[in-house]
Short mmCIF file of C-alpha atoms in Angstrom, two decimals:
data_model
loop_
_atom_site.label_atom_id
_atom_site.label_comp_id
_atom_site.label_asym_id
_atom_site.label_seq_id
_atom_site.Cartn_x
_atom_site.Cartn_y
_atom_site.Cartn_z
CA MET A 1 81.62 -42.22 -90.12
CA LYS A 2 85.53 -41.92 -90.04
CA PHE A 3 87.27 -40.99 -86.62
CA GLN A 4 88.55 -37.95 -88.80
CA SER A 5 84.92 -36.58 -89.56
CA PRO A 6 83.58 -33.57 -87.72
CA PHE A 7 80.60 -35.23 -86.95
CA TYR A 8 81.78 -38.19 -85.24
CA PRO A 9 82.48 -36.80 -81.62
CA ASP A 10 78.11 -35.89 -81.76
CA ALA A 11 77.86 -39.30 -82.96
CA LEU A 12 79.77 -41.45 -80.40
CA THR A 13 77.74 -39.48 -78.10
CA ALA A 14 74.37 -40.35 -79.08
CA PHE A 15 75.06 -43.78 -79.56
CA LYS A 16 76.36 -44.17 -75.99
CA LYS A 17 73.20 -42.80 -74.72
CA SER A 18 70.80 -44.43 -77.56
CA ARG A 19 69.02 -47.35 -76.20
CA PHE A 20 69.29 -49.07 -79.10
CA PHE A 21 73.63 -49.41 -78.66
CA SER A 22 73.30 -48.53 -74.54
CA GLY A 23 74.36 -52.05 -73.97
CA LEU A 24 77.65 -52.05 -76.28
CA ASN A 25 80.92 -51.52 -74.92
CA GLN A 26 82.68 -48.13 -76.35
CA GLN A 27 85.12 -50.16 -78.65
CA GLU A 28 82.15 -52.13 -80.34
CA ILE A 29 80.34 -48.83 -80.99
CA GLU A 30 83.45 -47.44 -82.59
CA THR A 31 83.51 -50.74 -84.29
CA MET A 32 79.96 -50.40 -85.25
CA LEU A 33 79.69 -46.50 -86.46
CA GLN A 34 82.36 -46.79 -89.20
CA GLY A 35 80.07 -48.41 -90.99
CA PHE A 36 76.96 -45.49 -90.87
CA LEU A 37 76.44 -42.54 -93.16
CA ARG A 38 75.21 -39.53 -91.93
CA GLU A 39 72.04 -38.07 -93.78
CA THR A 40 70.08 -34.82 -93.14
CA TRP A 41 66.82 -34.56 -94.23
CA LYS A 42 64.37 -31.30 -94.60
CA LYS A 43 61.19 -31.00 -91.96
CA GLY A 44 58.27 -32.18 -93.25
CA SER A 45 60.40 -34.93 -95.28
CA ILE A 46 58.91 -38.42 -95.75
CA PHE A 47 61.03 -41.53 -95.87
CA PRO A 48 60.73 -43.56 -99.05
CA SER A 49 59.52 -46.86 -98.41
CA GLN A 50 62.49 -48.56 -100.84
CA GLN A 51 65.05 -46.53 -98.45
CA THR A 52 63.40 -47.79 -95.10
CA LEU A 53 63.68 -51.37 -97.11
CA GLU A 54 67.18 -51.11 -98.20
CA ARG A 55 68.80 -48.90 -95.31
CA PHE A 56 68.64 -49.22 -91.10
CA ARG A 57 68.68 -45.75 -89.10
CA VAL A 58 69.52 -44.26 -86.18
CA LEU A 59 67.99 -40.62 -85.37
CA ILE A 60 70.95 -37.78 -83.67
CA LYS A 61 68.96 -34.88 -83.77
CA GLY A 62 65.15 -33.85 -84.48
CA ARG A 63 61.92 -36.42 -84.30
CA ILE A 64 59.93 -38.74 -86.86
CA GLU A 65 56.67 -39.34 -86.80
CA MET A 66 55.71 -42.94 -88.12
CA ILE A 67 52.16 -42.18 -89.76
CA LYS A 68 49.62 -45.25 -90.91
CA MET A 69 46.89 -44.08 -93.56
CA HIS A 70 44.02 -45.99 -94.34
CA PRO A 71 44.06 -46.31 -98.30
CA ASP A 72 40.52 -44.99 -98.89
CA THR A 73 39.21 -42.07 -96.23
CA GLY A 74 43.24 -40.66 -95.71
CA ARG A 75 42.74 -40.50 -92.02
CA GLU A 76 45.95 -40.74 -90.26
CA LEU A 77 47.24 -42.11 -87.21
CA THR A 78 50.73 -42.10 -85.39
CA VAL A 79 52.06 -45.20 -84.37
CA MET A 80 55.15 -44.11 -82.78
CA LEU A 81 57.21 -40.79 -82.22
CA LEU A 82 60.80 -41.56 -82.24
CA ASN A 83 63.49 -39.09 -80.61
CA PRO A 84 67.28 -39.20 -80.92
CA GLY A 85 68.39 -42.16 -80.19
CA ASP A 86 65.76 -43.65 -81.42
CA ALA A 87 66.49 -46.31 -84.17
CA PHE A 88 63.81 -46.97 -87.42
CA ASP A 89 62.67 -49.17 -88.94
CA VAL A 90 62.78 -51.87 -86.80
CA VAL A 91 59.98 -54.12 -88.23
CA THR A 92 61.93 -54.24 -91.70
CA LEU A 93 64.64 -55.32 -89.66
CA VAL A 94 63.32 -58.30 -87.93
CA ASP A 95 61.23 -59.71 -90.62
CA GLY A 96 63.03 -58.32 -94.37
CA LYS A 97 59.72 -56.97 -95.28
CA ALA A 98 58.53 -52.97 -96.31
CA HIS A 99 56.86 -51.63 -93.38
CA ASP A 100 53.52 -49.85 -94.56
CA VAL A 101 54.34 -47.16 -92.74
CA ILE A 102 55.28 -43.48 -93.47
CA PRO A 103 58.54 -41.98 -91.80
CA GLN A 104 57.79 -38.16 -91.37
CA ALA A 105 60.18 -35.53 -90.54
CA LEU A 106 59.08 -33.50 -87.52
CA ASP A 107 61.98 -31.32 -87.37
CA ASP A 108 64.91 -30.93 -89.48
CA LEU A 109 66.95 -33.92 -88.89
CA GLU A 110 70.13 -35.65 -88.43
CA VAL A 111 70.58 -39.33 -89.16
CA LEU A 112 73.09 -42.08 -89.53
CA SER A 113 72.08 -44.54 -91.70
CA VAL A 114 74.25 -48.20 -92.42
CA PRO A 115 72.42 -51.10 -94.90
CA MET A 116 69.75 -53.49 -93.34
CA SER A 117 71.99 -56.41 -93.97
CA THR A 118 75.02 -54.70 -92.14
CA VAL A 119 72.70 -54.54 -89.13
CA ARG A 120 71.76 -58.13 -89.52
CA ASN A 121 74.71 -59.05 -89.61
CA TRP A 122 75.71 -57.23 -86.09
CA ILE A 123 72.65 -59.72 -84.85
CA ASN A 124 74.60 -63.12 -85.85
CA VAL A 125 77.92 -61.61 -84.33
CA HIS A 126 77.29 -59.10 -81.87
CA PRO A 127 75.55 -61.31 -78.49
CA ALA A 128 75.65 -57.94 -76.95
CA PHE A 129 73.92 -56.28 -79.39
CA ASN A 130 71.05 -58.63 -79.39
CA GLN A 131 70.84 -58.06 -75.64
CA THR A 132 70.08 -54.43 -76.22
CA LEU A 133 68.05 -54.95 -79.51
CA LEU A 134 65.66 -57.66 -77.82
CA PRO A 135 64.85 -54.76 -74.80
CA TYR A 136 63.71 -52.41 -77.15
CA LEU A 137 62.01 -54.07 -79.70
CA GLY A 138 59.71 -55.22 -76.52
CA GLU A 139 59.32 -51.35 -75.54
CA GLN A 140 57.90 -50.64 -79.06
CA MET A 141 55.99 -53.76 -79.05
CA ARG A 142 54.70 -52.21 -75.50
CA THR A 143 53.91 -48.78 -76.86
CA LEU A 144 51.92 -50.31 -79.87
CA GLU A 145 50.00 -52.75 -76.95
CA ASN A 146 49.02 -48.94 -75.57
CA LEU A 147 47.97 -47.38 -78.47
CA ALA A 148 45.65 -50.36 -79.77
CA ALA A 149 43.71 -50.61 -75.61
CA ASP A 150 43.76 -46.76 -75.66
CA LEU A 151 42.18 -46.61 -78.88
CA ALA A 152 39.70 -49.83 -78.15
CA LEU A 153 38.51 -48.92 -74.42
CA HIS A 154 38.94 -44.59 -73.71
CA ASP A 155 37.33 -42.04 -75.44
CA THR A 156 39.26 -38.83 -77.26
CA VAL A 157 39.11 -36.93 -74.67
CA THR A 158 40.42 -39.51 -71.92
CA ARG A 159 42.83 -40.05 -75.30
CA LEU A 160 44.63 -36.67 -75.79
CA GLY A 161 45.30 -36.50 -71.56
CA LYS A 162 47.13 -39.57 -72.20
CA VAL A 163 48.72 -38.47 -75.09
CA ILE A 164 49.99 -35.25 -72.83
CA MET A 165 50.38 -37.02 -69.91
CA ARG A 166 52.65 -39.37 -71.32
CA HIS A 167 55.32 -36.70 -72.58
CA ALA A 168 54.88 -34.12 -69.53
CA VAL A 169 58.21 -33.46 -67.30
CA PRO A 170 57.94 -32.03 -64.16
CA GLY A 171 58.98 -28.04 -64.25
CA ASP A 172 57.99 -24.44 -64.33
CA MET A 173 56.42 -21.90 -66.84
CA VAL A 174 57.04 -18.28 -66.78
CA ALA A 175 54.47 -16.51 -64.72
CA GLU A 176 52.88 -19.96 -64.31
CA PRO A 177 54.97 -21.26 -61.05
CA HIS A 178 52.40 -24.33 -60.47
CA ALA A 179 52.09 -25.85 -63.81
CA THR A 180 53.99 -28.38 -65.81
CA PRO A 181 55.56 -27.81 -68.87
CA VAL A 182 54.92 -30.33 -71.51
CA LYS A 183 58.12 -32.13 -73.27
CA LEU A 184 57.30 -33.11 -76.65
CA VAL A 185 54.05 -32.20 -77.07
CA HIS A 186 53.88 -28.72 -76.71
CA ASN A 187 55.62 -27.71 -79.58
CA LEU A 188 53.48 -30.08 -82.16
CA SER A 189 50.41 -28.79 -84.19
CA HIS A 190 46.61 -29.72 -82.86
CA GLU A 191 46.73 -31.85 -86.24
CA THR A 192 50.09 -33.98 -85.51
CA LEU A 193 48.25 -34.52 -81.66
CA ALA A 194 44.79 -35.70 -83.69
CA ARG A 195 47.49 -37.83 -85.38
CA MET A 196 48.83 -39.46 -81.78
CA THR A 197 44.93 -39.02 -80.42
CA GLY A 198 43.30 -40.68 -82.74
CA SER A 199 41.13 -38.30 -83.47
CA VAL A 200 40.68 -34.69 -86.23
CA ARG A 201 42.31 -32.05 -85.40
CA VAL A 202 38.84 -29.60 -85.25
CA VAL A 203 38.05 -32.42 -82.22
CA VAL A 204 41.79 -32.09 -80.13
CA SER A 205 41.20 -27.79 -80.87
CA ARG A 206 38.07 -27.99 -79.10
CA HIS A 207 39.08 -29.63 -76.03
CA ILE A 208 42.69 -28.04 -75.55
CA GLN A 209 40.25 -24.90 -75.99
CA HIS A 210 37.71 -26.51 -73.22
CA TRP A 211 40.47 -27.31 -70.61
CA LYS A 212 41.75 -23.60 -71.38
CA GLU A 213 38.63 -22.32 -70.18
CA GLN A 214 38.73 -24.79 -67.58
CA GLY A 215 41.68 -23.78 -65.94
CA THR A 216 43.24 -27.17 -66.30
CA VAL A 217 46.32 -26.43 -68.99
CA ASP A 218 47.47 -22.29 -70.32
CA VAL A 219 48.59 -22.08 -73.50
CA ARG A 220 51.75 -19.32 -74.37
CA ARG A 221 53.85 -18.55 -77.03
CA LYS A 222 52.87 -22.59 -78.39
CA GLU A 223 53.63 -23.76 -75.42
CA LEU A 224 51.30 -25.96 -73.35
CA ALA A 225 51.54 -26.17 -69.42
CA ILE A 226 49.25 -28.46 -67.01
CA ARG A 227 48.29 -27.09 -63.76
CA ASP A 228 46.83 -30.35 -62.63
CA LEU A 229 47.77 -33.67 -64.49
CA GLY A 230 45.26 -36.20 -63.06
CA GLU A 231 42.34 -34.12 -64.33
CA LEU A 232 43.24 -34.53 -67.62
CA VAL A 233 41.99 -38.25 -67.40
CA SER A 234 39.45 -37.24 -64.64
CA PRO A 235 36.18 -39.16 -65.34
CA GLU A 236 34.60 -35.72 -63.72
CA LEU A 237 36.41 -33.46 -66.39
CA LYS A 238 32.94 -32.90 -68.68
CA GLU A 239 33.42 -32.61 -72.73
CA PRO A 240 32.41 -29.12 -74.28
CA GLN A 241 28.74 -29.68 -75.54
CA GLU A 242 29.08 -29.58 -79.33
CA ILE A 243 31.49 -32.44 -78.90
CA LYS A 244 29.35 -34.27 -76.82
CA GLY A 245 25.98 -33.92 -79.42
CA ASN A 246 28.47 -35.18 -82.24
CA ARG A 247 30.29 -38.02 -81.18
CA ASN A 248 29.26 -40.55 -83.22
CA ALA A 249 29.66 -37.79 -85.96
CA ILE A 250 32.99 -36.37 -85.02
CA PRO A 251 35.76 -39.61 -83.77
#
């Protein structure tokens, strides 16, 4: 990306804020930025595996859902949700192999891409880049570790509560002064929330409706607000009877 590009200031600002490049000084960032190309992707687009194998991308605007799919059943699981400043695919960057994951655009996207070979060269010639890369990789590994633990150790209602809590931020909703709006999650479909939880849409919808009837959450204009964060994962929180009765039939 050239200095003269009208998108350069936004790209430079995004790189400075990115956890992936935050350890670099401005001169190093500006030098690296010269090798990137700007791409735009429409909401719902899926990045072809060959493209993720050949080019490394940094997300500037929008969100990407990283999905794993069972080849026989079609069941899907969201392994990670990427936000502006995140990079992909770091797995392919490290091992040089195609990553069996589906990156899907949840919004209209703006990304910057560069050849994988270029980024691997940065690893060799920029010590400061390594100092930023390794903590970023550690953070992603911890995210996957937490996901694996949740799937193995917690039931669906607890996992859903934990997903929502991870994305909750303090604040107020109109007409709900004691509720907490949910960042990132509030405008995701129940189907997406189900993939993030390791469940199916019908179960997620029932749990959210049950919480709404209990007064635990409030749903207005496709926004989700929480009156009591702790109650979402409280052992005393009772599930709807129809979900209990079908626990073995519906995950």
